[in-house]
Tab-separated table of C-alpha atoms in Angstrom:
chain	number	residue	atom	x	y	z
A	166	UNK	CA	-51.253	-73.561	-17.053
A	167	UNK	CA	-51.175	-76.042	-14.213
A	168	UNK	CA	-52.892	-79.447	-13.350
A	169	UNK	CA	-53.472	-80.186	-10.071
A	170	UNK	CA	-53.536	-83.942	-8.288
A	171	UNK	CA	-56.853	-84.037	-7.377
A	172	UNK	CA	-57.087	-86.348	-4.605
A	173	UNK	CA	-59.396	-89.240	-3.564
A	174	UNK	CA	-61.129	-89.490	-0.359
A	175	UNK	CA	-64.420	-91.099	1.629
A	176	UNK	CA	-66.960	-91.118	3.299
A	177	UNK	CA	-68.738	-94.479	5.147
A	178	UNK	CA	-71.653	-93.342	4.383
A	179	UNK	CA	-70.642	-92.451	0.564
A	180	UNK	CA	-69.963	-94.256	-2.550
A	181	UNK	CA	-66.210	-94.148	-3.820
A	182	UNK	CA	-66.575	-90.682	-5.424
A	183	UNK	CA	-63.763	-87.909	-6.674
A	184	UNK	CA	-63.403	-85.179	-3.849
A	185	UNK	CA	-62.605	-82.375	-6.766
A	186	UNK	CA	-61.077	-79.351	-4.535
A	187	UNK	CA	-60.439	-76.020	-5.494
A	188	UNK	CA	-57.525	-73.605	-4.657
A	189	UNK	CA	-60.142	-70.230	-4.460
A	190	UNK	CA	-63.531	-71.478	-3.374
A	191	UNK	CA	-64.245	-71.328	0.028
A	192	UNK	CA	-66.415	-74.816	-0.511
A	193	UNK	CA	-62.943	-76.805	-0.217
A	194	UNK	CA	-63.003	-79.940	1.641
A	195	UNK	CA	-66.486	-80.273	0.756
A	196	UNK	CA	-67.972	-83.168	-2.493
A	197	UNK	CA	-69.077	-80.965	-5.545
A	198	UNK	CA	-70.916	-81.748	-8.047
A	199	UNK	CA	-67.924	-82.203	-11.119
A	200	UNK	CA	-69.383	-79.044	-12.374
A	201	UNK	CA	-70.008	-76.941	-10.221
A	202	UNK	CA	-65.949	-77.352	-9.336
A	203	UNK	CA	-65.146	-77.022	-13.485
A	204	UNK	CA	-66.803	-73.676	-13.381
A	205	UNK	CA	-65.988	-72.594	-10.630
A	206	UNK	CA	-63.104	-69.073	-10.790
A	207	UNK	CA	-59.544	-70.982	-10.446
A	208	UNK	CA	-60.230	-73.938	-10.681
A	209	UNK	CA	-57.659	-76.414	-12.473
A	210	UNK	CA	-59.028	-79.048	-13.200
A	211	UNK	CA	-56.707	-82.272	-14.471
A	212	UNK	CA	-59.507	-85.033	-17.000
A	213	UNK	CA	-58.522	-88.531	-16.584
A	214	UNK	CA	-58.410	-89.992	-20.611
A	215	UNK	CA	-60.752	-90.575	-22.543
A	216	UNK	CA	-61.240	-94.199	-23.419
A	217	UNK	CA	-64.420	-92.503	-25.975
A	218	UNK	CA	-63.698	-90.208	-28.593
A	219	UNK	CA	-65.550	-86.652	-29.679
A	220	UNK	CA	-66.053	-85.631	-32.596
A	221	UNK	CA	-66.794	-82.299	-34.139
A	222	UNK	CA	-68.119	-81.922	-38.506
A	223	UNK	CA	-66.672	-77.997	-38.683
A	224	UNK	CA	-66.354	-76.048	-42.210
A	225	UNK	CA	-63.309	-73.168	-42.329
A	226	UNK	CA	-64.651	-69.464	-41.682
A	227	UNK	CA	-67.723	-70.374	-39.874
A	228	UNK	CA	-68.015	-69.182	-36.515
A	229	UNK	CA	-70.501	-71.520	-35.275
A	230	UNK	CA	-68.517	-74.350	-34.973
A	231	UNK	CA	-65.419	-71.764	-33.579
A	232	UNK	CA	-67.051	-71.246	-30.781
A	233	UNK	CA	-68.497	-75.070	-30.490
A	234	UNK	CA	-64.688	-75.853	-30.498
A	235	UNK	CA	-63.897	-72.819	-28.168
A	236	UNK	CA	-66.617	-73.905	-26.096
A	237	UNK	CA	-65.475	-77.593	-25.017
A	238	UNK	CA	-61.517	-76.950	-24.968
A	239	UNK	CA	-63.185	-74.605	-21.637
A	240	UNK	CA	-64.424	-77.385	-20.563
A	241	UNK	CA	-61.518	-79.562	-21.083
A	242	UNK	CA	-62.779	-82.145	-23.024
A	243	UNK	CA	-60.172	-83.397	-25.926
A	244	UNK	CA	-62.232	-84.215	-29.254
A	245	UNK	CA	-61.504	-84.333	-33.324
A	246	UNK	CA	-62.095	-81.740	-35.070
A	247	UNK	CA	-63.424	-83.202	-39.072
A	248	UNK	CA	-62.965	-80.048	-41.509
A	249	UNK	CA	-65.685	-81.060	-43.915
A	250	UNK	CA	-63.329	-79.133	-46.870
A	251	UNK	CA	-60.942	-81.479	-46.364
A	252	UNK	CA	-62.821	-84.844	-45.907
A	253	UNK	CA	-66.158	-83.412	-47.566
A	254	UNK	CA	-67.306	-87.726	-47.672
A	255	UNK	CA	-67.970	-86.999	-44.235
A	256	UNK	CA	-70.568	-85.022	-45.014
A	257	UNK	CA	-72.603	-88.083	-46.007
A	258	UNK	CA	-71.912	-89.810	-42.646
A	259	UNK	CA	-73.034	-86.637	-40.395
A	260	UNK	CA	-75.862	-85.753	-42.491
A	261	UNK	CA	-77.270	-89.446	-41.902
A	262	UNK	CA	-76.005	-89.340	-37.968
A	263	UNK	CA	-77.865	-86.313	-37.374
A	264	UNK	CA	-80.596	-85.613	-40.547
A	265	UNK	CA	-79.346	-82.110	-41.127
A	266	UNK	CA	-76.450	-80.690	-43.201
A	267	UNK	CA	-75.631	-78.073	-40.416
A	268	UNK	CA	-72.999	-77.250	-38.715
A	269	UNK	CA	-71.658	-77.299	-36.351
A	270	UNK	CA	-72.427	-81.740	-35.416
A	271	UNK	CA	-70.837	-82.516	-31.789
A	272	UNK	CA	-70.702	-86.163	-30.911
A	273	UNK	CA	-70.191	-87.717	-28.140
A	274	UNK	CA	-69.643	-91.059	-29.285
A	275	UNK	CA	-72.394	-92.577	-30.612
A	276	UNK	CA	-74.418	-89.745	-28.782
A	277	UNK	CA	-75.290	-86.805	-31.301
A	278	UNK	CA	-75.166	-84.081	-29.198
A	279	UNK	CA	-76.106	-80.913	-31.676
A	280	UNK	CA	-74.559	-77.289	-32.277
A	281	UNK	CA	-72.813	-75.350	-28.784
A	282	UNK	CA	-76.286	-74.238	-28.334
A	283	UNK	CA	-77.460	-78.062	-27.562
A	284	UNK	CA	-73.567	-78.448	-25.958
A	285	UNK	CA	-75.207	-75.228	-23.576
A	286	UNK	CA	-78.058	-77.157	-22.680
A	287	UNK	CA	-76.441	-80.827	-22.031
A	288	UNK	CA	-73.959	-78.920	-19.447
A	289	UNK	CA	-77.220	-77.205	-17.603
A	290	UNK	CA	-77.712	-80.559	-17.291
A	291	UNK	CA	-75.891	-81.900	-14.599
A	292	UNK	CA	-76.998	-86.020	-14.198
A	293	UNK	CA	-76.861	-86.305	-17.838
A	294	UNK	CA	-73.668	-84.625	-18.849
A	295	UNK	CA	-72.458	-86.121	-15.605
A	296	UNK	CA	-73.728	-89.697	-17.220
A	297	UNK	CA	-72.187	-88.833	-20.827
A	298	UNK	CA	-68.592	-87.861	-19.478
A	299	UNK	CA	-68.428	-91.521	-17.447
A	300	UNK	CA	-69.519	-92.741	-20.460
A	301	UNK	CA	-66.109	-90.993	-22.338
A	302	UNK	CA	-63.531	-92.275	-19.583
A	303	UNK	CA	-64.885	-95.544	-19.693
A	304	UNK	CA	-65.959	-97.002	-22.912
A	305	UNK	CA	-65.088	-96.928	-26.474
A	306	UNK	CA	-66.569	-96.033	-29.343
A	307	UNK	CA	-68.913	-98.131	-30.567
A	308	UNK	CA	-70.147	-99.977	-33.526
A	309	UNK	CA	-72.201	-96.908	-35.304
A	310	UNK	CA	-70.687	-94.184	-34.028
A	311	UNK	CA	-68.947	-91.364	-36.225
A	312	UNK	CA	-65.402	-92.529	-37.741
A	313	UNK	CA	-62.748	-90.868	-37.820
A	314	UNK	CA	-61.449	-90.583	-42.072
A	315	UNK	CA	-57.473	-91.663	-43.242
A	316	UNK	CA	-55.678	-89.319	-43.851
A	317	UNK	CA	-55.733	-91.066	-47.362
A	318	UNK	CA	-59.457	-89.969	-47.924
A	319	UNK	CA	-58.234	-86.226	-48.052
A	320	UNK	CA	-58.954	-84.286	-51.425
A	321	UNK	CA	-55.391	-82.318	-50.402
A	322	UNK	CA	-53.940	-85.912	-49.318
A	323	UNK	CA	-50.082	-85.388	-50.400
A	324	UNK	CA	-47.493	-88.610	-50.674
A	325	UNK	CA	-44.746	-87.053	-51.667
A	326	UNK	CA	-44.595	-88.338	-55.289
A	327	UNK	CA	-45.121	-85.880	-57.085
A	328	UNK	CA	-43.345	-82.215	-56.855
A	329	UNK	CA	-41.114	-83.226	-54.106
A	330	UNK	CA	-37.308	-81.624	-53.685
A	331	UNK	CA	-36.102	-84.907	-54.890
A	332	UNK	CA	-36.183	-88.205	-55.842
A	333	UNK	CA	-35.297	-89.193	-52.309
A	334	UNK	CA	-38.061	-87.300	-51.015
A	335	UNK	CA	-40.639	-89.854	-51.198
A	336	UNK	CA	-42.296	-90.097	-48.571
A	337	UNK	CA	-41.196	-87.254	-46.377
A	338	UNK	CA	-44.282	-84.503	-47.016
A	339	UNK	CA	-46.870	-87.461	-45.353
A	340	UNK	CA	-49.446	-84.735	-44.407
A	341	UNK	CA	-53.102	-83.613	-44.196
A	342	UNK	CA	-52.924	-79.995	-44.709
A	343	UNK	CA	-55.429	-77.759	-41.683
A	344	UNK	CA	-58.822	-76.051	-42.539
A	345	UNK	CA	-57.098	-73.223	-43.678
A	346	UNK	CA	-54.815	-74.682	-46.181
A	347	UNK	CA	-57.227	-76.084	-47.564
A	348	UNK	CA	-58.685	-72.436	-47.861
A	349	UNK	CA	-55.468	-71.523	-50.088
A	350	UNK	CA	-55.817	-74.160	-51.878
A	351	UNK	CA	-59.558	-72.461	-53.022
A	352	UNK	CA	-57.969	-69.474	-53.450
A	353	UNK	CA	-55.747	-70.582	-55.596
A	354	UNK	CA	-58.505	-72.374	-58.253
A	355	UNK	CA	-60.672	-69.126	-57.746
A	356	UNK	CA	-57.290	-67.464	-59.170
A	357	UNK	CA	-57.977	-65.450	-56.046
A	358	UNK	CA	-53.350	-65.425	-55.410
A	359	UNK	CA	-52.493	-64.422	-58.267
A	360	UNK	CA	-49.221	-62.270	-59.715
A	361	UNK	CA	-50.541	-58.408	-58.995
A	362	UNK	CA	-48.988	-55.654	-60.515
A	363	UNK	CA	-48.725	-52.330	-58.216
A	364	UNK	CA	-47.337	-49.636	-60.400
A	365	UNK	CA	-43.610	-50.929	-61.108
A	366	UNK	CA	-43.684	-53.755	-58.334
A	367	UNK	CA	-45.086	-57.424	-59.369
A	368	UNK	CA	-46.454	-59.282	-56.201
A	369	UNK	CA	-45.799	-62.986	-57.288
A	370	UNK	CA	-48.605	-64.843	-55.559
A	371	UNK	CA	-50.431	-62.884	-53.919
A	372	UNK	CA	-54.203	-61.631	-53.714
A	373	UNK	CA	-55.452	-57.913	-52.593
A	374	UNK	CA	-57.608	-58.151	-49.231
A	375	UNK	CA	-61.047	-56.595	-51.066
A	376	UNK	CA	-60.632	-60.060	-53.296
A	377	UNK	CA	-60.567	-62.615	-51.259
A	378	UNK	CA	-63.295	-60.433	-48.631
A	379	UNK	CA	-65.997	-60.799	-51.444
A	380	UNK	CA	-65.012	-64.290	-52.814
A	381	UNK	CA	-65.186	-66.060	-49.262
A	382	UNK	CA	-68.736	-63.478	-49.387
A	383	UNK	CA	-69.984	-65.062	-52.005
A	384	UNK	CA	-68.563	-68.587	-51.367
A	385	UNK	CA	-68.969	-68.934	-47.599
A	386	UNK	CA	-72.288	-66.585	-47.332
A	387	UNK	CA	-70.802	-64.748	-44.624
A	388	UNK	CA	-70.961	-60.880	-43.282
A	389	UNK	CA	-68.258	-58.240	-44.065
A	390	UNK	CA	-67.130	-58.848	-40.112
A	391	UNK	CA	-66.744	-62.216	-39.807
A	392	UNK	CA	-64.660	-62.296	-44.043
A	393	UNK	CA	-62.599	-59.686	-41.640
A	394	UNK	CA	-61.775	-62.430	-39.783
A	395	UNK	CA	-60.772	-65.131	-41.437
A	396	UNK	CA	-58.660	-62.982	-43.887
A	397	UNK	CA	-57.112	-61.991	-40.116
A	398	UNK	CA	-56.153	-65.451	-39.031
A	399	UNK	CA	-55.391	-66.659	-42.485
A	400	UNK	CA	-52.078	-64.084	-41.891
A	401	UNK	CA	-51.662	-65.039	-37.877
A	402	UNK	CA	-51.432	-68.723	-38.423
A	403	UNK	CA	-48.822	-67.292	-41.284
A	404	UNK	CA	-50.533	-68.438	-44.420
A	405	UNK	CA	-49.301	-65.180	-46.140
A	406	UNK	CA	-47.184	-61.124	-45.111
A	407	UNK	CA	-48.345	-58.042	-45.870
A	408	UNK	CA	-46.238	-56.974	-49.161
A	409	UNK	CA	-48.386	-53.033	-49.523
A	410	UNK	CA	-46.449	-50.131	-47.641
A	411	UNK	CA	-49.063	-49.034	-45.378
A	412	UNK	CA	-48.386	-49.924	-41.785
A	413	UNK	CA	-50.874	-52.209	-39.875
A	414	UNK	CA	-51.818	-55.309	-38.357
A	415	UNK	CA	-55.335	-55.724	-39.297
A	416	UNK	CA	-56.317	-57.553	-42.165
A	417	UNK	CA	-57.472	-54.732	-44.578
A	418	UNK	CA	-59.170	-54.856	-48.303
A	419	UNK	CA	-56.618	-52.180	-49.417
A	420	UNK	CA	-53.902	-54.409	-49.191
A	421	UNK	CA	-51.537	-57.324	-50.775
A	422	UNK	CA	-50.958	-60.482	-49.285
A	423	UNK	CA	-48.467	-63.000	-50.236
A	424	UNK	CA	-48.994	-66.356	-49.357
A	425	UNK	CA	-45.201	-68.595	-48.887
A	426	UNK	CA	-43.845	-70.821	-51.327
A	427	UNK	CA	-43.017	-74.406	-51.066
A	428	UNK	CA	-39.495	-73.037	-51.570
A	429	UNK	CA	-39.673	-70.927	-48.314
A	430	UNK	CA	-41.161	-73.073	-46.103
A	431	UNK	CA	-37.381	-75.375	-46.880
A	432	UNK	CA	-35.298	-77.371	-44.063
A	433	UNK	CA	-33.057	-74.059	-42.354
A	434	UNK	CA	-30.021	-77.083	-42.903
A	435	UNK	CA	-30.701	-77.407	-46.518
A	436	UNK	CA	-27.687	-77.566	-49.045
A	437	UNK	CA	-26.187	-79.846	-51.207
A	438	UNK	CA	-23.703	-82.454	-50.277
A	439	UNK	CA	-20.801	-83.864	-52.451
A	440	UNK	CA	-21.395	-87.540	-53.166
A	441	UNK	CA	-18.141	-89.042	-51.869
A	442	UNK	CA	-18.680	-87.250	-48.306
A	443	UNK	CA	-19.343	-91.048	-46.264
A	444	UNK	CA	-21.609	-90.709	-43.879
A	445	UNK	CA	-21.580	-90.546	-40.557
A	446	UNK	CA	-22.090	-91.712	-36.866
A	447	UNK	CA	-24.255	-90.695	-34.195
A	448	UNK	CA	-21.352	-90.615	-31.725
A	449	UNK	CA	-19.130	-88.437	-34.399
A	450	UNK	CA	-22.224	-85.673	-35.027
A	451	UNK	CA	-22.798	-85.392	-31.286
A	452	UNK	CA	-19.622	-84.063	-30.338
A	453	UNK	CA	-19.602	-82.313	-32.456
A	454	UNK	CA	-22.373	-81.184	-31.634
A	455	UNK	CA	-21.631	-80.539	-28.044
A	456	UNK	CA	-18.356	-78.953	-29.250
A	457	UNK	CA	-19.859	-76.060	-31.134
A	458	UNK	CA	-23.274	-75.492	-29.152
A	459	UNK	CA	-20.617	-75.851	-26.081
A	460	UNK	CA	-19.438	-71.407	-26.304
A	461	UNK	CA	-22.447	-70.948	-28.525
A	462	UNK	CA	-25.057	-70.955	-25.283
A	463	UNK	CA	-22.592	-70.181	-22.390
A	464	UNK	CA	-22.410	-66.789	-24.784
A	465	UNK	CA	-26.757	-66.252	-25.702
A	466	UNK	CA	-27.957	-68.694	-22.579
A	467	UNK	CA	-29.350	-66.665	-19.403
A	468	UNK	CA	-28.558	-67.409	-16.474
A	469	UNK	CA	-31.316	-69.650	-16.095
A	470	UNK	CA	-30.661	-71.646	-19.272
A	471	UNK	CA	-34.032	-70.833	-20.017
A	472	UNK	CA	-34.030	-67.671	-21.941
A	473	UNK	CA	-31.781	-66.859	-24.902
A	474	UNK	CA	-30.180	-63.615	-25.681
A	475	UNK	CA	-31.012	-63.463	-29.479
A	476	UNK	CA	-29.486	-60.310	-29.732
A	477	UNK	CA	-26.479	-62.248	-28.983
A	478	UNK	CA	-26.974	-64.518	-31.962
A	479	UNK	CA	-26.257	-61.218	-34.083
A	480	UNK	CA	-22.793	-61.998	-35.506
A	481	UNK	CA	-22.045	-64.477	-32.668
A	482	UNK	CA	-19.309	-66.724	-34.528
A	483	UNK	CA	-19.971	-70.206	-32.642
A	484	UNK	CA	-23.659	-69.971	-34.017
A	485	UNK	CA	-22.246	-69.449	-37.682
A	486	UNK	CA	-19.970	-72.278	-37.430
A	487	UNK	CA	-23.601	-74.343	-35.758
A	488	UNK	CA	-25.334	-73.032	-38.796
A	489	UNK	CA	-22.206	-74.447	-40.957
A	490	UNK	CA	-21.577	-77.795	-39.260
A	491	UNK	CA	-25.839	-78.348	-38.920
A	492	UNK	CA	-25.485	-79.060	-43.008
A	493	UNK	CA	-23.898	-82.556	-41.768
A	494	UNK	CA	-27.172	-84.275	-40.321
A	495	UNK	CA	-27.690	-85.229	-43.496
A	496	UNK	CA	-24.770	-87.580	-43.188
A	497	UNK	CA	-25.985	-88.385	-39.685
A	498	UNK	CA	-26.773	-92.861	-40.279
A	499	UNK	CA	-29.713	-92.791	-38.332
A	500	UNK	CA	-30.958	-96.136	-39.175
A	501	UNK	CA	-27.422	-98.726	-37.287
A	502	UNK	CA	-27.909	-95.627	-34.334
A	503	UNK	CA	-28.351	-97.064	-31.098
A	504	UNK	CA	-31.732	-95.874	-28.702
A	505	UNK	CA	-28.679	-93.947	-26.146
A	506	UNK	CA	-27.541	-92.537	-29.437
A	507	UNK	CA	-30.747	-91.376	-30.808
A	508	UNK	CA	-31.750	-89.187	-27.815
A	509	UNK	CA	-28.414	-87.524	-27.082
A	510	UNK	CA	-28.958	-86.480	-30.960
A	511	UNK	CA	-31.917	-86.022	-31.432
A	512	UNK	CA	-32.326	-83.892	-28.125
A	513	UNK	CA	-29.726	-81.542	-29.105
A	514	UNK	CA	-31.081	-81.929	-32.648
A	515	UNK	CA	-34.208	-79.871	-30.701
A	516	UNK	CA	-32.717	-77.642	-28.716
A	517	UNK	CA	-30.601	-75.623	-30.834
A	518	UNK	CA	-33.537	-76.121	-34.408
A	519	UNK	CA	-35.491	-74.834	-31.732
A	520	UNK	CA	-32.928	-71.589	-31.476
A	521	UNK	CA	-32.195	-71.197	-34.943
A	522	UNK	CA	-35.716	-71.406	-36.237
A	523	UNK	CA	-36.877	-68.130	-33.580
A	524	UNK	CA	-33.274	-66.438	-35.019
A	525	UNK	CA	-34.840	-67.149	-38.476
A	526	UNK	CA	-38.586	-66.946	-38.529
A	527	UNK	CA	-38.639	-64.461	-35.085
A	528	UNK	CA	-40.682	-66.506	-32.284
A	529	UNK	CA	-44.224	-67.146	-32.414
A	530	UNK	CA	-46.610	-64.420	-31.029
A	531	UNK	CA	-49.767	-66.316	-30.501
A	532	UNK	CA	-50.647	-70.497	-30.888
A	533	UNK	CA	-51.144	-70.655	-34.145
A	534	UNK	CA	-47.794	-69.042	-35.449
A	535	UNK	CA	-46.430	-71.347	-32.772
A	536	UNK	CA	-48.260	-74.790	-33.947
A	537	UNK	CA	-46.666	-73.576	-37.276
A	538	UNK	CA	-42.945	-73.387	-36.491
A	539	UNK	CA	-43.154	-76.271	-34.343
A	540	UNK	CA	-44.878	-78.450	-37.541
A	541	UNK	CA	-43.417	-76.330	-40.587
A	542	UNK	CA	-39.905	-75.895	-39.897
A	543	UNK	CA	-37.198	-78.348	-40.986
A	544	UNK	CA	-34.496	-79.870	-41.082
A	545	UNK	CA	-32.373	-82.028	-42.957
A	546	UNK	CA	-31.516	-84.992	-41.786
A	547	UNK	CA	-29.955	-88.266	-42.172
A	548	UNK	CA	-31.611	-88.050	-45.662
A	549	UNK	CA	-35.514	-88.153	-44.843
A	550	UNK	CA	-36.918	-84.426	-43.140
A	551	UNK	CA	-37.706	-83.520	-39.903
A	552	UNK	CA	-39.821	-80.719	-38.220
A	553	UNK	CA	-39.462	-80.478	-34.382
A	554	UNK	CA	-43.252	-82.185	-34.167
A	555	UNK	CA	-41.478	-85.630	-35.610
A	556	UNK	CA	-38.187	-85.070	-34.082
A	557	UNK	CA	-40.171	-85.188	-30.317
A	558	UNK	CA	-43.595	-87.098	-31.092
A	559	UNK	CA	-41.734	-89.575	-33.768
A	560	UNK	CA	-38.730	-90.699	-32.723
A	561	UNK	CA	-38.099	-89.130	-28.620
A	562	UNK	CA	-41.469	-90.640	-27.737
A	563	UNK	CA	-41.450	-93.315	-30.653
A	564	UNK	CA	-43.786	-92.329	-32.619
A	565	UNK	CA	-47.437	-90.204	-30.833
A	566	UNK	CA	-49.914	-88.691	-30.978
A	567	UNK	CA	-49.001	-85.066	-29.568
A	568	UNK	CA	-50.880	-81.884	-28.489
A	569	UNK	CA	-53.801	-81.193	-31.581
A	570	UNK	CA	-52.745	-84.245	-33.922
A	571	UNK	CA	-55.495	-86.432	-35.026
A	572	UNK	CA	-52.737	-89.163	-35.670
A	573	UNK	CA	-49.369	-89.988	-35.404
A	574	UNK	CA	-46.542	-88.636	-37.086
A	575	UNK	CA	-45.397	-91.113	-39.254
A	576	UNK	CA	-47.940	-93.159	-40.739
A	577	UNK	CA	-46.949	-96.867	-41.854
A	578	UNK	CA	-45.029	-96.338	-45.551
A	579	UNK	CA	-42.898	-94.010	-43.704
A	580	UNK	CA	-39.715	-94.560	-43.590
A	581	UNK	CA	-38.687	-93.111	-40.244
A	582	UNK	CA	-41.581	-95.117	-38.146
A	583	UNK	CA	-39.044	-97.348	-37.912
A	584	UNK	CA	-36.562	-95.546	-36.654
A	585	UNK	CA	-38.380	-94.338	-33.529
A	586	UNK	CA	-37.923	-95.341	-30.561
A	587	UNK	CA	-39.135	-99.140	-29.320
A	588	UNK	CA	-39.568	-97.837	-25.960
A	589	UNK	CA	-40.646	-93.498	-25.302
A	590	UNK	CA	-38.525	-92.596	-22.529
A	591	UNK	CA	-40.546	-89.688	-20.203
A	592	UNK	CA	-37.403	-88.738	-18.948
A	593	UNK	CA	-36.897	-86.032	-22.819
A	594	UNK	CA	-40.093	-84.088	-21.667
A	595	UNK	CA	-37.402	-82.692	-19.219
A	596	UNK	CA	-34.266	-82.486	-21.965
A	597	UNK	CA	-36.248	-80.523	-24.607
A	598	UNK	CA	-36.819	-77.123	-24.338
A	599	UNK	CA	-39.937	-75.708	-25.788
A	600	UNK	CA	-38.407	-72.131	-25.897
A	601	UNK	CA	-40.892	-70.900	-22.868
A	602	UNK	CA	-40.042	-69.267	-19.569
A	603	UNK	CA	-42.186	-72.822	-18.033
A	604	UNK	CA	-39.612	-74.796	-19.659
A	605	UNK	CA	-36.304	-76.882	-18.560
A	606	UNK	CA	-33.159	-75.278	-19.233
A	607	UNK	CA	-31.130	-76.084	-22.367
A	608	UNK	CA	-27.969	-78.616	-21.631
A	609	UNK	CA	-26.364	-80.824	-23.206
A	610	UNK	CA	-25.873	-84.956	-23.334
A	611	UNK	CA	-23.680	-86.567	-24.132
A	612	UNK	CA	-24.662	-90.629	-25.513
A	613	UNK	CA	-22.384	-92.194	-22.841
A	614	UNK	CA	-24.369	-90.048	-20.127
A	615	UNK	CA	-27.849	-89.357	-21.530
A	616	UNK	CA	-30.321	-91.040	-19.016
A	617	UNK	CA	-28.088	-90.504	-16.457
A	618	UNK	CA	-27.469	-86.854	-17.709
A	619	UNK	CA	-31.552	-86.453	-17.681
A	620	UNK	CA	-32.468	-87.808	-13.606
A	621	UNK	CA	-30.340	-84.661	-13.242
A	622	UNK	CA	-32.264	-82.833	-15.240
A	623	UNK	CA	-36.179	-84.125	-14.036
A	624	UNK	CA	-34.298	-83.962	-9.988
A	625	UNK	CA	-33.594	-79.977	-10.675
A	626	UNK	CA	-36.637	-79.363	-12.740
A	627	UNK	CA	-39.189	-81.077	-10.121
A	628	UNK	CA	-36.947	-79.401	-7.356
A	629	UNK	CA	-38.600	-75.972	-7.982
A	630	UNK	CA	-41.036	-74.887	-6.186
A	631	UNK	CA	-42.086	-73.101	-9.021
A	632	UNK	CA	-42.587	-76.905	-11.028
A	633	UNK	CA	-44.000	-79.219	-8.002
A	634	UNK	CA	-46.000	-77.925	-5.433
A	635	UNK	CA	-47.525	-80.126	-2.635
A	636	UNK	CA	-50.668	-78.069	0.295
A	637	UNK	CA	-50.237	-80.347	2.655
A	638	UNK	CA	-53.429	-78.696	4.435
A	639	UNK	CA	-55.571	-79.133	1.244
A	640	UNK	CA	-54.150	-82.362	0.012
A	641	UNK	CA	-53.209	-80.933	-3.700
A	642	UNK	CA	-50.414	-81.171	-5.759
A	643	UNK	CA	-49.108	-78.629	-8.435
A	644	UNK	CA	-47.426	-79.609	-11.111
A	645	UNK	CA	-46.387	-78.496	-14.733
A	646	UNK	CA	-48.571	-79.268	-17.768
A	647	UNK	CA	-46.591	-81.481	-19.179
A	648	UNK	CA	-48.149	-84.457	-16.738
A	649	UNK	CA	-51.466	-83.199	-18.367
A	650	UNK	CA	-50.148	-82.718	-22.168
A	651	UNK	CA	-48.368	-86.704	-22.023
A	652	UNK	CA	-49.711	-88.387	-19.386
A	653	UNK	CA	-49.672	-91.354	-21.648
A	654	UNK	CA	-46.008	-90.901	-21.601
A	655	UNK	CA	-46.424	-91.067	-18.051
A	656	UNK	CA	-48.389	-93.984	-16.954
A	657	UNK	CA	-51.541	-92.496	-18.128
A	658	UNK	CA	-53.426	-92.128	-14.723
A	659	UNK	CA	-52.838	-90.037	-11.781
A	660	UNK	CA	-51.782	-91.904	-9.441
A	661	UNK	CA	-49.380	-94.042	-11.911
A	662	UNK	CA	-47.920	-90.329	-12.269
A	663	UNK	CA	-47.664	-89.670	-8.638
A	664	UNK	CA	-45.438	-92.569	-8.354
A	665	UNK	CA	-43.688	-91.941	-11.079
A	666	UNK	CA	-42.452	-88.106	-9.781
A	667	UNK	CA	-42.010	-89.879	-6.240
A	668	UNK	CA	-39.374	-92.198	-7.930
A	669	UNK	CA	-38.252	-89.354	-10.067
A	670	UNK	CA	-37.465	-87.268	-6.858
């Protein structure tokens, strides 16, 4: 996906107006309505950051809710999804604001849009739609608009004080489980998930497809087709895995599925460390990483340093050596690390941690598996649990919300909060590799020259036509998606993004 920075032109007899150019439309270089441009085949628009808030009230397994959220995504309108399964107390507020208990319910600030049909009607009313979009761009949600619930008010909120791996883990499991986590919790309460004996085999913590389908149809008043779709989604999001011998990727009433236990989600570098082993500095750890990873990367990376030859990791002595020293990350003294030390160490850890996760769990095949990998794969670093998401958005981006996140990674009571960079550096986006073809090459970064090395990486990345292309004739600059996803880091506006690129290149 590319982000198109749309150049603004003026006519002497027109009021100030954005000109939206379309690469594939014959009517380029003309003033077009926002809605026409948004729906024209092949158009990719760059929406401005919204000051207002779009909220969708939904429940698990609701096809109308999914349709409404997909519609908003196609319109490129960011929204906050309030699951009434996790936040049942919000149902009263929703009913008070719209006079209905049906879901979904969509709000643009304090304006009630209704369900997906209401959204369709709004989009067809061009004048009203453009007025509401302008309101979202320029006005914050007023008093009387729906409020986002606090994480602590979720019925599944966990503070890490109970059932944690150790007393040192308090506060590191601060999270809001997504809607499918909530569904699993409901299944356990209904005794759908249990130990099932099939012949001589006992499937621990499992459920049969047939039992799930009957239960969800009764609970949600669903048709069989919808129940099967929810079961399929549950497995695709890696909450469970098939245990029966029958082959097939489609959720089946005849198969048994086992739910992942917490023990399966322990840190990749989990290991007991002797008390007499003293903490190590960021400089010491980074030197260890560079020494081990340099020959490893030479043996497993393709020439472009983006693609990993995972078959080369089988019995790779350098990788085995890395796995061994990764346990030393637990001894890292993060508190005394300088900003440059944090950047170099955490960037190097992020890139190899992603490879480590791919090696253990396999590459994600869909967006839900990718999200689970980024949010639920951990390293113990300095005595705290870190996911890939908390490294990138928590530490390196100064505790900013990432994609599809309603809250910052670290809460106000999180012990990792004070470790985040006070001044985020956008250059990190050209240093971390997300495991995609469009990402930057994987490199190693030294503490002494980390900023200079990241600047070089940024220049190399933006000098490639695949990442930065200018169509002078049509006045369009084509950019990679990171400038859309993390626009806040690059200044928050198209003009500041343009200025950043000029400065970087």
